[in-house]
Amino acid sequence: MQNKACVRAHTNIALIKYWGKRDETYFLPMNSSLSLTLDKLYTDTMVSFEEDLAGDVFYLNDELQGEKETQKISAFLDLFRKEKKTTAFARVESHNHVPTAAGLASSASAFAALAGAANRALQLHLDPQTLSTFARRGSGSATRSIYGGFVEWDMGTTSDDSFAIEVDDASWDIGMVIVAVNKKAKEVSSREGMKRTVETSPFYPAWTQAAKKDIVSIKEAIAKKDFIRLGEITEANGMKMHGTMLGAEPPFSYWEPDSIRAINIVKQLRKEGIPCYVTMDAGPNVKVLCRLSQAETIKTALLSCFSADKLIITGPGAGIRELTA
Ligand code: 2P0
């Protein structure tokens, strides 16, 4: 039996954000979210289950990983071993394909690729929707990276129905320019940041109410292929998420001076008639949602402040796929 598989998963950027869990064990979110899968940023992961291994072995970008990193992978693989009723350990080799200097390595593509590879290697034949519930247990945002284009992660009611679905393939001139502001390790991890916000921010209930409305509106905009509305909802939703953090105790923010410089360039471009909109995640990088056909113009404007190696243009990415040798 072939117990080995290699799978590619692309990362995704949320346009309607996931920010807060209602169940930390099962990674059940407080609200539904919606993302765009990105072509240029992805992870390739090979998994091989081998009877003679004494434990799981994990290589990331050709470097053997320590106990802490390997334990995370092992706990995740346990979900698949349980499903298959096997105790075999695995060798995992993962490569992040992220342009240098970007600092954009993502748990979304990492756990989606690992989920896809474990599913294939063990021949579990989990359908994509079910597989997304498995990916979710590694990292919430990984739920969405199973699919390409615009993807909704429905918050669901239980662990079994909190899954992702593809909403639209985003093949209508949609693109993103990523401004890699810096790649320093963040002071507050997204996991800790969302937990603190849920527990202490008085703005949090307003966030969940707004997110509920935003997801309905953004799906309407996508259905109508209304790019301006899509962008406006995206930008406003991201700002609301960052607002919740200023209300947390102790308060925190991921913004840096260069984040604001990038935002101001985007605002100026809009004044000049180029529709483009920002969103930010748990870090200072700025992502500019735009028409793919206008991405080079936007990049040129950003070059006034940022070097070319900090600017990445990408179109929509595909869902997970198996790589054959
Ligand atoms: C998102 N983020 O929707 C949001 C927006 C960051 C801001 O998902 O704890 O690494 O592993 O579920 O998925 C980043 O958090 O957190 C994230 P866990 P994750 O993309």
Coordinates of C-alpha atoms and ligand atoms in Angstrom, one line a residue:
M1 CA 0.0 0.0 0.0
Q2 CA 1.2 3.5 -0.9
N3 CA 1.3 5.4 2.4
K4 CA 2.8 8.6 1.0
A5 CA 1.5 11.7 -0.6
C6 CA 2.5 15.3 -1.4
V7 CA 0.0 18.1 -1.4
R8 CA 0.1 21.8 -2.2
A9 CA -2.1 24.3 -0.4
H10 CA -2.2 28.1 -1.0
T11 CA -2.6 30.6 1.8
N12 CA -5.6 32.9 2.0
I13 CA -6.3 36.4 3.2
A14 CA -9.6 37.0 5.0
L15 CA -11.8 39.8 3.7
I16 CA -14.3 39.2 6.5
K17 CA -12.1 38.3 9.4
Y18 CA -12.1 35.4 11.8
W19 CA -11.2 36.9 15.2
G20 CA -12.2 34.9 18.2
K21 CA -13.1 31.4 19.2
R22 CA -16.2 30.1 20.9
D23 CA -14.5 26.8 21.5
E24 CA -10.7 26.6 21.8
T25 CA -10.5 22.8 21.7
Y26 CA -12.4 22.4 18.5
F27 CA -11.4 25.8 17.0
L28 CA -15.0 26.9 16.6
P29 CA -15.2 30.5 15.6
M30 CA -17.4 33.3 17.0
N31 CA -18.3 34.4 13.4
S32 CA -18.3 33.2 9.9
S33 CA -15.5 34.5 7.7
L34 CA -14.7 34.9 4.0
S35 CA -11.3 34.9 2.2
L36 CA -9.5 35.1 -1.0
T37 CA -7.0 32.2 -1.7
L38 CA -3.7 33.5 -3.1
D39 CA -1.8 32.0 -6.0
K40 CA 1.8 33.2 -5.1
L41 CA 2.0 32.0 -1.5
Y42 CA 1.8 28.3 -0.8
T43 CA 3.1 25.3 1.1
D44 CA 4.1 21.9 -0.3
T45 CA 3.9 19.1 2.2
M46 CA 4.9 15.4 1.9
V47 CA 3.6 12.9 4.4
S48 CA 4.8 9.4 4.6
F49 CA 3.4 7.0 7.3
E50 CA 6.0 4.3 8.1
E51 CA 5.6 1.4 10.4
D52 CA 9.2 1.4 11.6
L53 CA 9.4 5.0 12.8
A54 CA 9.6 5.4 16.6
G55 CA 7.9 8.9 16.4
D56 CA 6.8 11.6 14.0
V57 CA 9.6 13.4 12.3
F58 CA 9.1 16.9 10.9
Y59 CA 11.3 18.9 8.5
L60 CA 10.4 22.5 7.6
N61 CA 12.3 24.0 4.7
D62 CA 14.8 21.1 5.0
E63 CA 15.5 21.7 8.7
L64 CA 14.7 19.1 11.3
Q65 CA 12.2 20.7 13.8
G66 CA 12.4 20.4 17.6
E67 CA 10.0 18.9 20.1
K68 CA 7.6 21.8 20.3
E69 CA 6.9 22.1 16.6
T70 CA 6.8 18.3 16.1
Q71 CA 4.3 17.9 19.0
K72 CA 1.9 20.3 17.2
I73 CA 2.1 18.2 14.0
S74 CA 1.7 15.0 16.0
A75 CA -1.4 16.2 17.7
F76 CA -2.8 17.1 14.3
L77 CA -1.9 13.8 12.7
D78 CA -3.5 12.0 15.6
L79 CA -6.9 13.1 14.3
F80 CA -6.1 11.3 11.0
R81 CA -4.6 8.2 12.7
K82 CA -7.7 7.9 14.8
E83 CA -9.9 8.1 11.7
K84 CA -7.8 5.4 10.0
K85 CA -7.4 3.3 13.2
T86 CA -3.6 3.2 12.7
T87 CA -0.7 3.9 15.1
A88 CA 1.9 4.4 12.4
F89 CA 4.1 7.4 12.8
A90 CA 4.9 9.8 10.0
R91 CA 7.7 11.6 8.3
V92 CA 6.6 15.1 7.3
E93 CA 8.6 17.3 4.9
S94 CA 7.2 20.8 4.4
H95 CA 8.3 23.7 2.2
N96 CA 6.9 27.2 2.4
H97 CA 7.0 29.0 -0.9
V98 CA 6.9 32.6 0.1
P99 CA 8.9 35.3 -1.6
T100 CA 12.0 36.2 0.5
A101 CA 11.8 39.2 2.9
A102 CA 8.0 38.8 3.1
G103 CA 7.6 37.2 6.5
L104 CA 4.3 35.8 5.3
A105 CA 4.6 32.1 6.3
S106 CA 1.2 31.0 7.1
S107 CA -0.5 28.4 9.3
A108 CA -3.4 28.4 6.9
S109 CA -1.4 26.9 4.0
A110 CA 0.6 24.7 6.4
F111 CA -2.3 22.9 8.0
A112 CA -4.3 22.7 4.8
A113 CA -1.4 21.0 3.0
L114 CA -0.8 18.7 5.9
A115 CA -4.4 17.8 6.1
G116 CA -4.6 17.1 2.4
A117 CA -1.4 15.0 2.4
A118 CA -2.5 12.9 5.4
N119 CA -5.9 12.3 3.8
R120 CA -4.2 11.0 0.7
A121 CA -1.4 9.1 2.3
L122 CA -3.9 7.2 4.6
Q123 CA -6.4 6.9 1.8
L124 CA -9.1 8.2 4.0
H125 CA -11.0 9.7 1.0
L126 CA -12.4 12.5 3.1
D127 CA -14.4 14.9 0.9
P128 CA -13.1 18.6 0.8
Q129 CA -15.8 19.8 3.2
T130 CA -15.0 17.2 5.8
L131 CA -11.3 17.7 5.2
S132 CA -11.8 21.4 6.0
T133 CA -13.1 20.5 9.4
F134 CA -9.9 18.5 10.0
A135 CA -7.7 21.4 8.8
R136 CA -9.6 23.7 11.2
R137 CA -8.3 21.7 14.1
G138 CA -4.7 22.7 13.2
S139 CA -5.5 26.4 12.6
G140 CA -8.7 28.2 12.1
S141 CA -7.7 30.0 8.9
A142 CA -6.6 26.6 7.4
T143 CA -10.2 25.7 7.1
R144 CA -10.5 28.1 4.2
S145 CA -7.3 27.1 2.4
I146 CA -8.8 23.8 1.2
Y147 CA -10.5 25.7 -1.6
G148 CA -9.6 28.3 -4.2
G149 CA -11.1 31.7 -5.0
F150 CA -13.5 33.3 -2.6
V151 CA -14.1 30.9 0.3
E152 CA -16.6 31.1 3.2
W153 CA -15.9 29.4 6.5
D154 CA -19.4 28.9 8.0
M155 CA -19.2 29.2 11.8
G156 CA -21.6 26.2 12.0
T157 CA -23.2 24.9 15.1
T158 CA -20.9 21.9 15.9
S159 CA -17.4 20.7 15.0
D160 CA -19.0 18.7 12.1
D161 CA -20.7 21.6 10.4
S162 CA -18.1 24.4 10.9
F163 CA -16.6 24.0 7.4
A164 CA -15.6 25.9 4.4
I165 CA -17.2 26.1 1.0
E166 CA -16.1 27.8 -2.3
V167 CA -18.3 30.9 -3.0
D168 CA -16.8 32.0 -6.3
D169 CA -13.7 31.3 -8.3
A170 CA -12.6 35.0 -8.3
S171 CA -11.8 34.8 -12.0
W172 CA -13.2 38.3 -12.7
D173 CA -10.0 40.4 -12.6
I174 CA -9.4 40.1 -8.8
G175 CA -5.9 40.6 -7.4
M176 CA -3.9 41.5 -4.4
V177 CA -0.7 43.5 -3.8
I178 CA 0.9 42.5 -0.5
V179 CA 3.1 45.1 1.2
A180 CA 5.5 43.2 3.5
V181 CA 6.1 45.9 6.1
N182 CA 8.4 43.8 8.3
K183 CA 9.0 40.3 9.3
K184 CA 9.9 40.6 13.0
A185 CA 8.2 38.0 15.3
K186 CA 5.0 39.5 16.6
E187 CA 4.6 40.5 20.2
V188 CA 1.1 39.1 20.5
S189 CA 0.3 35.9 18.6
S190 CA -3.0 35.9 16.8
R191 CA -4.1 33.1 19.0
E192 CA -3.4 35.1 22.2
G193 CA -4.6 38.3 20.6
M194 CA -8.0 37.0 19.7
K195 CA -8.4 35.3 23.1
R196 CA -7.6 38.6 24.9
T197 CA -10.0 40.5 22.7
V198 CA -12.9 38.1 23.3
E199 CA -12.3 38.1 27.0
T200 CA -11.7 41.8 27.7
S201 CA -12.7 44.1 24.8
P202 CA -16.1 45.9 25.3
F203 CA -16.1 46.4 21.5
Y204 CA -16.2 42.6 20.9
P205 CA -20.0 42.1 20.9
A206 CA -20.3 45.0 18.4
W207 CA -17.7 43.2 16.2
T208 CA -19.6 39.9 16.1
Q209 CA -22.8 41.8 15.2
A210 CA -21.1 43.7 12.4
A211 CA -19.3 40.6 11.0
K212 CA -22.6 38.8 10.8
K213 CA -24.0 41.7 8.6
D214 CA -20.7 42.0 6.6
I215 CA -20.7 38.4 5.5
V216 CA -24.1 38.7 4.0
S217 CA -23.2 42.0 2.2
I218 CA -20.0 40.7 0.9
K219 CA -21.6 37.6 -0.6
E220 CA -24.1 39.8 -2.3
A221 CA -21.3 42.0 -3.7
I222 CA -19.5 38.8 -5.0
A223 CA -22.7 37.5 -6.6
K224 CA -23.1 40.8 -8.4
K225 CA -19.4 41.0 -9.2
D226 CA -19.5 44.5 -7.7
F227 CA -15.8 45.2 -7.1
I228 CA -16.2 48.5 -5.4
R229 CA -18.7 47.2 -2.9
L230 CA -16.5 44.2 -2.3
G231 CA -13.6 46.5 -1.5
E232 CA -15.5 48.8 0.7
I233 CA -16.9 46.0 2.8
T234 CA -13.4 44.4 3.0
E235 CA -11.7 47.5 4.2
A236 CA -14.4 48.4 6.7
N237 CA -14.4 44.9 8.2
G238 CA -10.7 44.8 8.7
M239 CA -10.7 48.2 10.4
K240 CA -13.5 47.0 12.8
M241 CA -11.4 43.9 13.7
H242 CA -8.4 46.1 14.5
G243 CA -10.6 48.4 16.5
T244 CA -11.6 45.6 18.9
M245 CA -7.9 45.3 19.9
L246 CA -7.6 48.9 21.0
G247 CA -10.4 48.1 23.5
A248 CA -8.7 45.0 24.9
E249 CA -6.9 45.0 28.3
P250 CA -4.1 45.4 28.0
P251 CA -4.7 47.1 24.6
F252 CA -2.5 46.1 21.6
S253 CA -2.2 46.9 17.9
Y254 CA -0.3 45.3 15.0
W255 CA 0.1 48.6 13.1
E256 CA 3.4 50.2 12.4
P257 CA 4.2 53.6 10.8
D258 CA 4.8 51.8 7.5
S259 CA 1.4 50.2 7.6
I260 CA -0.2 53.7 7.7
R261 CA 2.1 54.9 4.9
A262 CA 0.8 52.1 2.7
I263 CA -2.8 52.8 3.7
N264 CA -2.3 56.5 2.7
I265 CA -0.9 55.6 -0.7
V266 CA -4.0 53.4 -1.3
K267 CA -6.3 56.2 -0.3
Q268 CA -4.5 58.6 -2.7
L269 CA -4.8 56.0 -5.5
R270 CA -8.6 55.9 -4.9
K271 CA -8.7 59.6 -5.2
E272 CA -7.1 59.2 -8.6
G273 CA -9.8 56.9 -9.6
I274 CA -8.1 53.5 -9.1
P275 CA -10.4 51.2 -7.0
C276 CA -8.2 49.5 -4.3
Y277 CA -8.8 48.7 -0.7
V278 CA -6.7 47.6 2.3
T279 CA -7.0 44.8 4.8
M280 CA -4.6 43.8 7.6
D281 CA -4.3 40.7 9.7
A282 CA -2.4 39.9 13.0
G283 CA 0.7 41.8 11.8
P284 CA 1.8 45.1 10.2
N285 CA 1.6 43.9 6.6
V286 CA -0.9 45.6 4.4
K287 CA -2.8 43.7 1.7
V288 CA -4.3 45.7 -1.1
L289 CA -7.4 44.2 -2.8
C290 CA -7.5 45.4 -6.4
R291 CA -8.2 44.6 -10.0
L292 CA -5.4 42.3 -11.1
S293 CA -5.1 44.3 -14.3
Q294 CA -4.3 47.4 -12.1
A295 CA -1.9 45.7 -9.7
E296 CA 1.3 46.9 -11.5
T297 CA 0.0 50.5 -11.4
I298 CA -0.6 50.1 -7.6
K299 CA 2.8 48.6 -7.2
T300 CA 4.4 51.5 -8.9
A301 CA 2.7 53.9 -6.5
L302 CA 3.9 51.9 -3.5
L303 CA 7.5 51.9 -4.8
S304 CA 7.6 55.6 -3.7
C305 CA 7.8 54.2 -0.1
F306 CA 8.7 50.5 -0.3
S307 CA 11.4 48.6 -2.1
A308 CA 10.4 46.1 -4.8
D309 CA 11.3 43.1 -2.7
K310 CA 8.6 44.1 -0.2
L311 CA 5.8 44.2 -2.8
I312 CA 4.2 41.0 -4.0
I313 CA 1.5 40.9 -6.7
T314 CA -0.8 37.9 -6.7
G315 CA -4.0 36.7 -8.4
P316 CA -6.5 34.2 -6.9
G317 CA -5.1 30.8 -6.0
A318 CA -6.5 27.3 -6.4
G319 CA -7.6 24.8 -3.8
I320 CA -5.4 22.0 -2.6
R321 CA -4.0 19.6 -5.1
E322 CA -1.8 16.5 -5.0
L323 CA 1.6 16.8 -6.5
T324 CA 2.9 13.8 -8.3
A325 CA 6.6 13.1 -8.4
Ligands
2P0_1 C1 -8.2 35.4 9.5 N1 -6.5 35.7 11.3 O1 -9.5 35.3 9.3 C2 -7.8 36.1 10.8 C3 -7.7 37.6 10.7 C4 -5.7 36.8 11.7 C5 -6.6 38.0 11.5 O2 -7.0 33.6 11.2 O3 -5.7 30.2 16.6 O4 -3.6 31.4 12.8 O5 -4.6 28.9 14.7 O6 -7.1 29.4 14.7 O7 -6.0 31.0 12.0 C6 -4.9 34.1 12.2 O8 -5.2 33.2 13.2 O9 -5.5 31.3 14.5 C7 -6.2 34.4 11.5 P1 -5.7 29.9 15.2 P2 -5.0 31.6 13.0 O10 -7.4 35.1 8.7

